[in-house]
């Protein structure tokens, strides 16, 4: 069956450390993978998109990798800050499709 | 602001009543999506509108759910004869088109509680 898996347990880290979140998928062949941030009571906010032929994408303190062999994306936040505390969602998109298929998200807590 | 607007932000109603949820997408965005998010869960696709094309209703969980989009802009999601399992946050998103490299812009949702 098709699955997108994100760690359901919260990731608790110290301010200043690098946070690494994982998105694994099964029986999908996504052309694009997106990461969103969601704060309590708010809608998701787009952060980064990476294509299947890209290994890595960076934006400020954020870095995303996409390994189509492992069927995995890693999302890194360097020099993490308490303001980075939120739930992070990964979403897959197949080529020529308008549908985003979301994981259930991982909650990140950054301690001051 | 010029973001996606949803109303009401919260709705509490009794089981069996009908509810209407509204979404105002970003001006000029032709693609509009409805999702449902249950507590601690990911987003469940419900329905998709693109311009004047027939909507993709494949995600609607039952025939009690329907949606329309008038004039290619505002959309309304209607749930008839609500059940307790309909309790969730209903999110609307829009994007400039249906192209795969375009992110979706979300509203803050309507939190629906069925008593």
mmCIF file of C-alpha atoms in Angstrom:
data_model
loop_
_atom_site.group_PDB
_atom_site.id
_atom_site.type_symbol
_atom_site.label_atom_id
_atom_site.label_comp_id
_atom_site.label_asym_id
_atom_site.label_seq_id
_atom_site.Cartn_x
_atom_site.Cartn_y
_atom_site.Cartn_z
ATOM 1 C CA UNK A 1 0.000 0.000 0.000
ATOM 2 C CA UNK A 2 1.034 3.606 -0.428
ATOM 3 C CA UNK A 3 2.288 5.365 2.664
ATOM 4 C CA UNK A 4 3.994 8.564 3.727
ATOM 5 C CA UNK A 5 5.608 8.321 7.129
ATOM 6 C CA UNK A 6 6.840 11.074 9.373
ATOM 7 C CA UNK A 7 7.954 10.472 12.931
ATOM 8 C CA UNK A 8 4.861 10.874 15.086
ATOM 9 C CA UNK A 9 6.958 11.495 18.193
ATOM 10 C CA UNK A 10 7.943 15.084 18.864
ATOM 11 C CA UNK A 11 11.552 16.050 18.257
ATOM 12 C CA UNK A 12 12.897 17.925 21.247
ATOM 13 C CA UNK A 13 16.216 19.735 20.782
ATOM 14 C CA UNK A 14 18.311 22.451 22.348
ATOM 15 C CA UNK A 15 18.454 25.903 20.802
ATOM 16 C CA UNK A 16 21.404 26.272 18.459
ATOM 17 C CA UNK A 17 21.456 22.612 17.440
ATOM 18 C CA UNK A 18 20.485 21.257 14.041
ATOM 19 C CA UNK A 19 17.032 19.696 13.787
ATOM 20 C CA UNK A 20 16.628 16.857 11.297
ATOM 21 C CA UNK A 21 13.171 15.646 10.323
ATOM 22 C CA UNK A 22 12.486 12.583 8.185
ATOM 23 C CA UNK A 23 9.878 11.836 5.543
ATOM 24 C CA UNK A 24 9.739 8.298 4.159
ATOM 25 C CA UNK A 25 7.378 7.110 1.462
ATOM 26 C CA UNK A 26 6.370 3.753 0.032
ATOM 27 C CA UNK A 27 4.926 2.874 -3.365
ATOM 28 C CA UNK A 28 4.993 6.410 -4.667
ATOM 29 C CA UNK A 29 7.149 7.898 -7.402
ATOM 30 C CA UNK A 30 6.942 11.609 -6.637
ATOM 31 C CA UNK A 31 8.240 14.174 -9.029
ATOM 32 C CA UNK A 32 8.189 16.854 -6.352
ATOM 33 C CA UNK A 33 8.365 16.964 -2.613
ATOM 34 C CA UNK A 34 7.316 19.952 -0.548
ATOM 35 C CA UNK A 35 7.769 20.869 3.095
ATOM 36 C CA UNK A 36 5.291 22.970 5.036
ATOM 37 C CA UNK A 37 5.277 24.439 8.510
ATOM 38 C CA UNK A 38 2.087 24.449 10.582
ATOM 39 C CA UNK A 39 1.601 26.374 13.816
ATOM 40 C CA UNK A 40 -1.248 25.527 16.229
ATOM 41 C CA UNK A 41 -4.558 26.840 14.976
ATOM 42 C CA UNK A 42 -3.081 27.960 11.661
ATOM 43 C CA UNK A 43 -2.947 26.603 8.147
ATOM 44 C CA UNK A 44 0.262 25.110 6.700
ATOM 45 C CA UNK A 45 2.796 27.525 5.245
ATOM 46 C CA UNK A 46 5.009 26.509 2.324
ATOM 47 C CA UNK A 47 8.749 26.350 3.026
ATOM 48 C CA UNK A 48 10.642 24.500 0.311
ATOM 49 C CA UNK A 49 10.121 22.417 -2.802
ATOM 50 C CA UNK A 50 12.581 19.912 -4.227
ATOM 51 C CA UNK A 51 12.355 18.066 -7.530
ATOM 52 C CA UNK A 52 13.188 14.409 -8.072
ATOM 53 C CA UNK A 53 16.334 15.285 -10.024
ATOM 54 C CA UNK A 54 17.619 17.568 -7.258
ATOM 55 C CA UNK A 55 19.604 16.103 -4.403
ATOM 56 C CA UNK A 56 19.561 19.109 -2.133
ATOM 57 C CA UNK A 57 17.867 22.494 -1.763
ATOM 58 C CA UNK A 58 18.726 25.296 0.651
ATOM 59 C CA UNK A 59 16.971 28.409 1.884
ATOM 60 C CA UNK A 60 18.588 30.403 4.667
ATOM 61 C CA UNK A 61 18.824 28.025 7.664
ATOM 62 C CA UNK A 62 16.759 25.338 5.935
ATOM 63 C CA UNK A 63 18.043 22.426 3.888
ATOM 64 C CA UNK A 64 16.087 19.646 2.203
ATOM 65 C CA UNK A 65 17.466 16.481 0.642
ATOM 66 C CA UNK A 66 15.615 14.061 -1.609
ATOM 67 C CA UNK A 67 16.842 10.497 -2.134
ATOM 68 C CA UNK A 68 14.600 8.686 -4.618
ATOM 69 C CA UNK A 69 16.529 5.447 -4.116
ATOM 70 C CA UNK A 70 15.939 5.419 -0.362
ATOM 71 C CA UNK A 71 12.503 7.002 -0.898
ATOM 72 C CA UNK A 72 13.305 9.530 1.746
ATOM 73 C CA UNK A 73 13.539 13.264 2.281
ATOM 74 C CA UNK A 74 15.396 14.893 5.157
ATOM 75 C CA UNK A 75 14.570 18.387 6.376
ATOM 76 C CA UNK A 76 17.246 20.217 8.356
ATOM 77 C CA UNK A 77 17.040 23.422 10.360
ATOM 78 C CA UNK A 78 20.467 24.667 11.380
ATOM 79 C CA UNK A 79 21.081 26.939 14.369
ATOM 80 C CA UNK A 80 17.563 26.180 15.556
ATOM 81 C CA UNK A 81 15.615 28.763 17.547
ATOM 82 C CA UNK A 82 12.586 28.462 19.854
ATOM 83 C CA UNK A 83 10.598 30.256 17.129
ATOM 84 C CA UNK A 84 11.197 27.227 14.894
ATOM 85 C CA UNK A 85 8.949 25.173 17.181
ATOM 86 C CA UNK A 86 6.030 23.974 15.050
ATOM 87 C CA UNK A 87 4.749 20.932 13.184
ATOM 88 C CA UNK A 88 6.468 20.220 9.884
ATOM 89 C CA UNK A 89 4.602 18.420 7.105
ATOM 90 C CA UNK A 90 6.026 16.796 4.019
ATOM 91 C CA UNK A 91 3.914 16.447 0.906
ATOM 92 C CA UNK A 92 4.415 14.492 -2.304
ATOM 93 C CA UNK A 93 3.299 15.424 -5.766
ATOM 94 C CA UNK A 94 3.384 13.119 -8.765
ATOM 95 C CA UNK A 95 4.367 14.404 -12.179
ATOM 96 C CA UNK A 96 1.519 16.131 -14.009
ATOM 97 C CA UNK A 97 -0.713 15.861 -10.966
ATOM 98 C CA UNK A 98 -2.302 18.637 -8.992
ATOM 99 C CA UNK A 99 -2.758 16.588 -5.843
ATOM 100 C CA UNK A 100 -0.520 16.958 -2.823
ATOM 101 C CA UNK A 101 -0.365 13.903 -0.581
ATOM 102 C CA UNK A 102 0.553 14.900 2.959
ATOM 103 C CA UNK A 103 2.301 13.098 5.771
ATOM 104 C CA UNK A 104 0.901 13.483 9.276
ATOM 105 C CA UNK A 105 3.730 15.776 10.352
ATOM 106 C CA UNK A 106 6.413 15.872 13.023
ATOM 107 C CA UNK A 107 6.267 18.301 15.905
ATOM 108 C CA UNK A 108 9.522 20.111 16.641
ATOM 109 C CA UNK A 109 10.195 21.656 20.039
ATOM 110 C CA UNK A 110 13.272 23.853 20.402
ATOM 111 C CA UNK A 111 14.228 24.512 24.017
ATOM 112 C CA UNK A 112 15.823 27.865 24.888
ATOM 113 C CA UNK B 1 -3.993 40.948 3.755
ATOM 114 C CA UNK B 2 -4.233 39.126 0.442
ATOM 115 C CA UNK B 3 -4.127 35.588 1.808
ATOM 116 C CA UNK B 4 -6.721 32.811 1.710
ATOM 117 C CA UNK B 5 -9.627 33.644 3.979
ATOM 118 C CA UNK B 6 -11.950 31.093 5.567
ATOM 119 C CA UNK B 7 -15.103 31.580 7.579
ATOM 120 C CA UNK B 8 -16.268 30.890 10.141
ATOM 121 C CA UNK B 9 -13.079 30.170 12.061
ATOM 122 C CA UNK B 10 -15.027 27.977 14.470
ATOM 123 C CA UNK B 11 -18.369 26.245 14.127
ATOM 124 C CA UNK B 12 -20.177 24.215 16.762
ATOM 125 C CA UNK B 13 -23.380 22.502 15.724
ATOM 126 C CA UNK B 14 -25.627 19.653 16.686
ATOM 127 C CA UNK B 15 -25.537 16.298 15.006
ATOM 128 C CA UNK B 16 -27.916 16.176 12.068
ATOM 129 C CA UNK B 17 -27.668 19.864 11.175
ATOM 130 C CA UNK B 18 -26.282 21.161 7.884
ATOM 131 C CA UNK B 19 -23.204 23.407 7.827
ATOM 132 C CA UNK B 20 -21.652 25.667 5.198
ATOM 133 C CA UNK B 21 -17.976 26.575 5.208
ATOM 134 C CA UNK B 22 -16.649 29.402 3.065
ATOM 135 C CA UNK B 23 -13.313 29.974 1.361
ATOM 136 C CA UNK B 24 -12.060 33.136 -0.348
ATOM 137 C CA UNK B 25 -8.936 32.231 -2.326
ATOM 138 C CA UNK B 26 -6.127 34.571 -3.269
ATOM 139 C CA UNK B 27 -7.243 36.818 -6.104
ATOM 140 C CA UNK B 28 -6.201 35.414 -9.472
ATOM 141 C CA UNK B 29 -5.586 31.884 -8.223
ATOM 142 C CA UNK B 30 -7.390 29.455 -10.479
ATOM 143 C CA UNK B 31 -6.808 26.298 -8.428
ATOM 144 C CA UNK B 32 -8.688 25.745 -5.165
ATOM 145 C CA UNK B 33 -8.474 22.756 -2.823
ATOM 146 C CA UNK B 34 -10.382 21.615 0.253
ATOM 147 C CA UNK B 35 -8.748 19.373 2.849
ATOM 148 C CA UNK B 36 -9.811 17.903 6.160
ATOM 149 C CA UNK B 37 -7.409 17.565 9.092
ATOM 150 C CA UNK B 38 -8.331 15.456 12.077
ATOM 151 C CA UNK B 39 -6.481 15.821 15.365
ATOM 152 C CA UNK B 40 -2.855 14.754 14.998
ATOM 153 C CA UNK B 41 -3.388 13.647 11.425
ATOM 154 C CA UNK B 42 -2.210 14.787 8.028
ATOM 155 C CA UNK B 43 -4.334 16.593 5.517
ATOM 156 C CA UNK B 44 -6.981 14.516 3.747
ATOM 157 C CA UNK B 45 -7.805 15.720 0.229
ATOM 158 C CA UNK B 46 -11.504 16.381 -0.327
ATOM 159 C CA UNK B 47 -12.103 18.266 -3.568
ATOM 160 C CA UNK B 48 -10.259 20.313 -6.196
ATOM 161 C CA UNK B 49 -11.428 23.079 -8.537
ATOM 162 C CA UNK B 50 -9.407 24.354 -11.500
ATOM 163 C CA UNK B 51 -10.813 27.215 -13.519
ATOM 164 C CA UNK B 52 -13.968 26.210 -15.355
ATOM 165 C CA UNK B 53 -13.126 22.515 -15.440
ATOM 166 C CA UNK B 54 -15.277 19.920 -13.725
ATOM 167 C CA UNK B 55 -14.117 19.561 -10.101
ATOM 168 C CA UNK B 56 -12.314 16.482 -8.837
ATOM 169 C CA UNK B 57 -14.627 15.224 -6.097
ATOM 170 C CA UNK B 58 -12.793 11.944 -5.555
ATOM 171 C CA UNK B 59 -11.875 12.745 -1.956
ATOM 172 C CA UNK B 60 -15.352 13.530 -0.642
ATOM 173 C CA UNK B 61 -16.054 10.906 2.053
ATOM 174 C CA UNK B 62 -19.792 10.590 1.447
ATOM 175 C CA UNK B 63 -22.678 12.100 -0.494
ATOM 176 C CA UNK B 64 -23.418 14.304 2.508
ATOM 177 C CA UNK B 65 -20.443 16.419 1.401
ATOM 178 C CA UNK B 66 -20.644 18.793 -1.538
ATOM 179 C CA UNK B 67 -18.817 21.900 -2.703
ATOM 180 C CA UNK B 68 -19.224 24.585 -5.274
ATOM 181 C CA UNK B 69 -17.153 27.427 -6.567
ATOM 182 C CA UNK B 70 -19.005 30.412 -7.921
ATOM 183 C CA UNK B 71 -17.513 32.659 -10.570
ATOM 184 C CA UNK B 72 -14.174 30.942 -10.286
ATOM 185 C CA UNK B 73 -13.529 32.578 -6.941
ATOM 186 C CA UNK B 74 -15.324 31.934 -3.643
ATOM 187 C CA UNK B 75 -15.989 28.325 -2.700
ATOM 188 C CA UNK B 76 -18.472 26.809 -0.261
ATOM 189 C CA UNK B 77 -18.169 23.356 1.289
ATOM 190 C CA UNK B 78 -21.493 22.003 2.547
ATOM 191 C CA UNK B 79 -21.953 19.100 4.915
ATOM 192 C CA UNK B 80 -25.495 17.840 5.270
ATOM 193 C CA UNK B 81 -26.856 15.885 8.242
ATOM 194 C CA UNK B 82 -23.605 16.246 10.145
ATOM 195 C CA UNK B 83 -22.201 13.333 12.124
ATOM 196 C CA UNK B 84 -19.754 13.375 15.032
ATOM 197 C CA UNK B 85 -17.039 11.890 12.823
ATOM 198 C CA UNK B 86 -17.246 15.053 10.692
ATOM 199 C CA UNK B 87 -15.575 16.967 13.534
ATOM 200 C CA UNK B 88 -12.236 18.216 12.190
ATOM 201 C CA UNK B 89 -10.468 21.285 10.848
ATOM 202 C CA UNK B 90 -11.449 22.017 7.258
ATOM 203 C CA UNK B 91 -8.683 23.764 5.330
ATOM 204 C CA UNK B 92 -8.874 25.546 2.016
ATOM 205 C CA UNK B 93 -5.879 26.254 -0.207
ATOM 206 C CA UNK B 94 -5.347 28.005 -3.503
ATOM 207 C CA UNK B 95 -2.555 28.150 -6.052
ATOM 208 C CA UNK B 96 -1.967 30.158 -9.238
ATOM 209 C CA UNK B 97 -2.607 27.074 -11.378
ATOM 210 C CA UNK B 98 -2.395 23.334 -11.319
ATOM 211 C CA UNK B 99 1.321 23.084 -12.113
ATOM 212 C CA UNK B 100 3.310 20.685 -10.028
ATOM 213 C CA UNK B 101 5.985 23.169 -8.932
ATOM 214 C CA UNK B 102 3.575 25.645 -7.418
ATOM 215 C CA UNK B 103 3.048 25.664 -3.660
ATOM 216 C CA UNK B 104 -0.399 25.815 -2.142
ATOM 217 C CA UNK B 105 -1.430 28.769 -0.005
ATOM 218 C CA UNK B 106 -3.628 27.788 2.916
ATOM 219 C CA UNK B 107 -6.208 29.568 4.994
ATOM 220 C CA UNK B 108 -6.322 29.031 8.736
ATOM 221 C CA UNK B 109 -9.241 26.662 8.485
ATOM 222 C CA UNK B 110 -12.650 26.208 10.041
ATOM 223 C CA UNK B 111 -12.674 24.136 13.204
ATOM 224 C CA UNK B 112 -15.930 22.158 13.092
ATOM 225 C CA UNK B 113 -17.265 20.491 16.225
ATOM 226 C CA UNK B 114 -20.332 18.280 16.062
ATOM 227 C CA UNK B 115 -22.068 17.751 19.392
#
